[in-house]
Amino acid sequence: MISKTTILALPRSGTTSIYSIFSNHKAQNEYLEEESIQLLTKYRLNNSFNSKIIVNSIIKRWNESKMQVDAASFNFLCAQLIHEIFPQMMYIYLLRDPITWIESFISMLIYYYDIFADQPMPEWMTDYGSVYADVFSWDVLMQSCSIERSTLGQLLISQLFDFWCNEHKSLLSFCMNKPVLYLRTENISNSLSVLSRFSGINIQDLSKEAHVNKGKNIKRFLHTEDKLLISTLSKPILNEFTKRCHG
């Protein structure tokens, strides 16, 4: 049986693909998603929020689900608490480049916004957006990918990139001296042998179905100048991650 393993990744970075690969080995994807995100949102936005509530939530998820692989896309929000509860935990750290991540993440949110159509968006989803960007609202989200982008729409993109940078800096620091497999999102489908060695599971027993949650109606809205700036500023993080992939 695979040792307890937590996937660390931002949403739209391959957590569902990893879940699919380990689906025959007590993997779970987004178990207790709404409840967990509501608590983690309060944890991230309120400095006085009692972290013991998050600790209890993490323990509850593992005990109820009986999982061995936790592929939730919100684990990165409480990595240190997970480690304190399970000091022997193993980790698979996924990173998606910031340009495709921003476009995929915003496209995903627009997809859900369209599903609700004229209905009010769930409050927990709106609050969760504020974790990623102070200026987040559904109106600003739509402005961010319009042909004539508003000032707030541009600010949302900037804040999402800042979030990507800050969270990956934090994860790179957290993962030092821990049992971690570093994997770029675009390489998941070609990494079964690496995942097999890391997990100790025979490669024949891993599912071959990767990239099962491909983005729907991905919008390509970042301007050339956006991409150039993002590419330049993200190089130190990407270079460090690549070095660890090959380390």
Coordinates of C-alpha atoms in Angstrom, one line a residue:
M1 CA 0.0 0.0 0.0
I2 CA 1.2 3.5 -0.8
S3 CA 2.3 5.6 2.1
K4 CA 0.2 8.6 3.0
T5 CA 0.7 11.1 0.2
T6 CA -0.6 14.7 -0.2
I7 CA -0.7 16.5 -3.5
L8 CA 0.5 20.1 -3.3
A9 CA -0.7 22.2 -6.2
L10 CA -2.8 25.2 -7.1
P11 CA -6.1 24.5 -8.8
R12 CA -5.9 23.7 -12.5
S13 CA -2.5 22.2 -12.0
G14 CA -3.1 18.5 -12.4
T15 CA -4.5 17.3 -9.1
T16 CA -7.4 15.5 -10.8
S17 CA -4.9 13.7 -13.1
I18 CA -2.9 12.5 -10.2
Y19 CA -6.1 11.3 -8.5
S20 CA -7.0 9.4 -11.6
I21 CA -3.5 7.7 -11.8
F22 CA -3.8 6.6 -8.2
S23 CA -7.5 5.9 -8.3
N24 CA -7.1 2.2 -7.5
H25 CA -5.0 3.0 -4.4
K26 CA -7.4 4.8 -2.0
A27 CA -7.0 8.2 -3.7
Q28 CA -9.5 11.0 -3.1
N29 CA -10.1 14.2 -5.0
E30 CA -11.7 17.3 -3.4
Y31 CA -13.1 15.2 -0.4
L32 CA -15.3 17.6 1.6
E33 CA -14.5 20.4 -0.8
E34 CA -17.1 23.0 0.2
E35 CA -16.7 22.5 3.9
S36 CA -12.9 22.5 3.7
I37 CA -12.7 25.6 1.4
Q38 CA -15.0 27.6 3.7
L39 CA -12.7 26.9 6.6
L40 CA -9.5 27.5 4.7
T41 CA -10.9 30.8 3.4
K42 CA -11.4 32.0 6.9
Y43 CA -8.0 30.7 7.9
R44 CA -6.3 32.6 5.1
L45 CA -8.3 35.8 5.4
N46 CA -8.5 36.1 9.2
N47 CA -5.2 36.1 11.0
S48 CA -7.0 35.4 14.3
F49 CA -8.8 32.4 13.0
N50 CA -8.0 29.4 15.2
S51 CA -5.7 27.0 13.3
K52 CA -6.9 24.1 15.5
I53 CA -10.2 24.2 13.5
I54 CA -8.2 23.5 10.4
V55 CA -6.2 20.8 12.1
N56 CA -9.5 19.1 13.1
S57 CA -10.8 19.4 9.6
I58 CA -7.7 17.8 8.1
I59 CA -7.9 14.9 10.5
K60 CA -11.6 14.5 9.8
R61 CA -11.0 14.3 6.0
W62 CA -8.3 11.6 6.4
N63 CA -10.3 9.6 8.9
E64 CA -13.6 9.7 7.1
S65 CA -12.3 9.1 3.6
K66 CA -9.8 6.3 4.6
M67 CA -7.6 7.8 1.8
Q68 CA -3.9 7.2 1.2
V69 CA -3.6 9.8 -1.5
D70 CA -5.1 13.3 -1.0
A71 CA -5.4 15.0 -4.4
A72 CA -7.4 18.0 -3.2
S73 CA -6.5 21.3 -5.0
F74 CA -6.7 23.2 -1.7
N75 CA -4.0 21.3 0.3
F76 CA -1.4 24.0 -0.5
L77 CA -3.3 26.4 1.7
C78 CA -2.5 24.4 4.8
A79 CA 0.7 22.5 4.0
Q80 CA 2.5 23.2 7.2
L81 CA -0.5 22.1 9.3
I82 CA -0.7 18.8 7.3
H83 CA 3.0 18.2 8.1
E84 CA 2.5 18.9 11.8
I85 CA -0.3 16.3 11.9
F86 CA 1.5 13.7 9.7
P87 CA 5.2 14.3 10.0
Q88 CA 5.9 11.2 7.8
M89 CA 3.7 12.4 5.0
M90 CA 5.0 12.2 1.4
Y91 CA 4.3 14.9 -1.1
I92 CA 3.8 15.3 -4.9
Y93 CA 4.3 18.9 -5.7
L94 CA 2.8 20.0 -9.1
L95 CA 3.6 23.3 -10.8
R96 CA 2.0 24.8 -13.9
D97 CA 3.6 27.7 -15.6
P98 CA 1.9 31.0 -14.6
I99 CA 0.7 32.0 -18.1
T100 CA -1.3 28.9 -18.8
W101 CA -2.3 28.7 -15.1
I102 CA -3.9 32.2 -15.1
E103 CA -5.8 31.6 -18.3
S104 CA -7.0 28.2 -17.2
F105 CA -7.9 29.3 -13.7
I106 CA -9.9 32.3 -15.0
S107 CA -11.5 30.2 -17.7
M108 CA -12.6 27.6 -15.0
L109 CA -14.2 30.3 -12.9
I110 CA -16.1 31.7 -16.0
Y111 CA -17.3 28.2 -16.8
Y112 CA -18.9 27.9 -13.3
Y113 CA -20.2 31.5 -13.5
D114 CA -22.0 30.5 -16.8
I115 CA -23.4 27.4 -15.2
F116 CA -25.2 29.5 -12.5
A117 CA -26.4 31.9 -15.2
D118 CA -28.9 34.3 -13.6
Q119 CA -28.7 32.6 -10.2
P120 CA -26.6 34.1 -7.4
M121 CA -23.1 32.6 -7.1
P122 CA -22.6 30.5 -4.0
E123 CA -21.2 32.7 -1.2
W124 CA -18.4 30.3 -0.4
M125 CA -17.1 30.4 -4.0
T126 CA -17.1 34.2 -4.0
D127 CA -15.3 34.3 -0.7
Y128 CA -12.7 31.8 -1.9
G129 CA -11.9 34.1 -4.9
S130 CA -10.8 36.7 -2.4
V131 CA -8.1 34.4 -1.2
Y132 CA -6.5 34.6 -4.6
A133 CA -7.1 38.3 -5.2
D134 CA -8.3 41.2 -3.1
V135 CA -10.1 42.7 -6.1
F136 CA -11.9 39.5 -7.0
S137 CA -15.6 39.7 -7.9
W138 CA -17.5 38.0 -10.7
D139 CA -17.8 41.3 -12.6
V140 CA -14.1 42.0 -12.4
L141 CA -13.4 38.4 -13.5
M142 CA -15.4 38.9 -16.7
Q143 CA -13.6 42.2 -17.3
S144 CA -10.2 40.6 -17.0
C145 CA -10.6 38.6 -20.2
S146 CA -12.6 41.2 -22.2
I147 CA -11.0 42.7 -25.4
E148 CA -10.8 46.1 -23.7
R149 CA -9.6 45.1 -20.3
S150 CA -10.6 47.4 -17.4
T151 CA -8.2 48.7 -14.8
L152 CA -9.7 46.3 -12.2
G153 CA -9.5 43.5 -14.7
Q154 CA -5.8 44.1 -15.2
L155 CA -5.3 44.4 -11.5
L156 CA -7.0 41.0 -11.0
I157 CA -4.5 39.4 -13.4
S158 CA -1.6 41.1 -11.6
Q159 CA -2.9 39.8 -8.2
L160 CA -3.3 36.3 -9.5
F161 CA 0.2 36.3 -10.7
D162 CA 1.4 37.6 -7.4
F163 CA -0.5 34.8 -5.7
W164 CA 1.1 32.2 -8.0
C165 CA 4.5 33.6 -7.1
N166 CA 4.0 33.9 -3.4
E167 CA 2.4 30.4 -3.0
H168 CA 5.1 28.7 -5.0
K169 CA 7.8 30.5 -3.1
S170 CA 6.1 29.3 0.1
L171 CA 5.8 25.7 -1.2
L172 CA 9.4 25.6 -2.4
S173 CA 10.5 26.6 1.1
F174 CA 8.1 24.2 2.8
C175 CA 9.2 21.2 0.7
M176 CA 12.9 21.5 1.6
N177 CA 14.2 18.3 3.4
K178 CA 10.9 16.5 2.9
P179 CA 10.1 13.4 0.8
V180 CA 8.8 15.3 -2.3
L181 CA 8.3 14.4 -5.9
Y182 CA 8.5 17.6 -8.0
L183 CA 6.5 17.4 -11.3
R184 CA 5.5 19.9 -13.9
T185 CA 1.9 19.7 -14.9
E186 CA 2.6 19.2 -18.6
N187 CA 4.8 16.2 -17.8
I188 CA 2.2 14.2 -15.7
S189 CA 1.1 11.9 -18.5
N190 CA 4.8 11.0 -19.3
S191 CA 5.8 10.4 -15.7
L192 CA 4.2 7.1 -14.8
S193 CA 7.5 5.5 -14.2
V194 CA 8.6 8.3 -11.9
L195 CA 5.3 8.1 -10.0
S196 CA 5.7 4.4 -9.8
R197 CA 9.2 4.6 -8.2
F198 CA 8.2 7.4 -5.8
S199 CA 5.0 5.6 -4.6
G200 CA 6.4 2.1 -4.6
I201 CA 3.4 0.9 -6.7
N202 CA 4.1 -1.2 -9.8
I203 CA 3.6 0.8 -12.9
Q204 CA 1.1 -1.7 -14.2
D205 CA -1.1 -0.9 -11.3
L206 CA -1.3 2.8 -12.0
S207 CA -4.1 4.1 -14.2
K208 CA -2.9 5.3 -17.7
E209 CA -5.6 8.0 -17.8
A210 CA -3.9 11.3 -17.1
H211 CA -5.2 14.8 -17.9
V212 CA -8.8 13.6 -17.3
N213 CA -10.0 17.1 -16.2
K214 CA -8.9 19.2 -19.2
G215 CA -10.1 22.7 -19.1
K216 CA -13.3 23.6 -20.9
N217 CA -13.4 26.5 -23.3
I218 CA -10.0 27.8 -22.3
K219 CA -9.8 31.5 -23.1
R220 CA -6.5 32.9 -24.4
F221 CA -6.7 36.6 -23.3
L222 CA -3.3 37.5 -21.9
H223 CA -1.6 40.2 -24.0
T224 CA 1.9 39.8 -25.4
E225 CA 3.2 42.3 -22.9
D226 CA 1.5 40.4 -20.1
K227 CA 3.2 37.2 -21.1
L228 CA 6.6 38.8 -21.5
L229 CA 6.4 40.3 -18.0
I230 CA 5.1 37.2 -16.4
S231 CA 7.8 35.0 -18.1
T232 CA 10.6 37.3 -16.9
L233 CA 9.4 37.6 -13.3
S234 CA 8.6 33.9 -12.9
K235 CA 12.0 32.6 -14.1
P236 CA 13.6 32.3 -10.7
I237 CA 10.7 30.1 -9.4
L238 CA 10.6 28.0 -12.5
N239 CA 14.3 27.5 -12.6
E240 CA 14.4 26.4 -8.9
F241 CA 11.6 24.0 -9.5
T242 CA 13.2 22.5 -12.6
K243 CA 16.5 22.1 -10.6
R244 CA 14.6 20.1 -8.0
C245 CA 12.9 18.0 -10.6
H246 CA 16.3 16.9 -11.9
G247 CA 17.9 16.7 -8.4

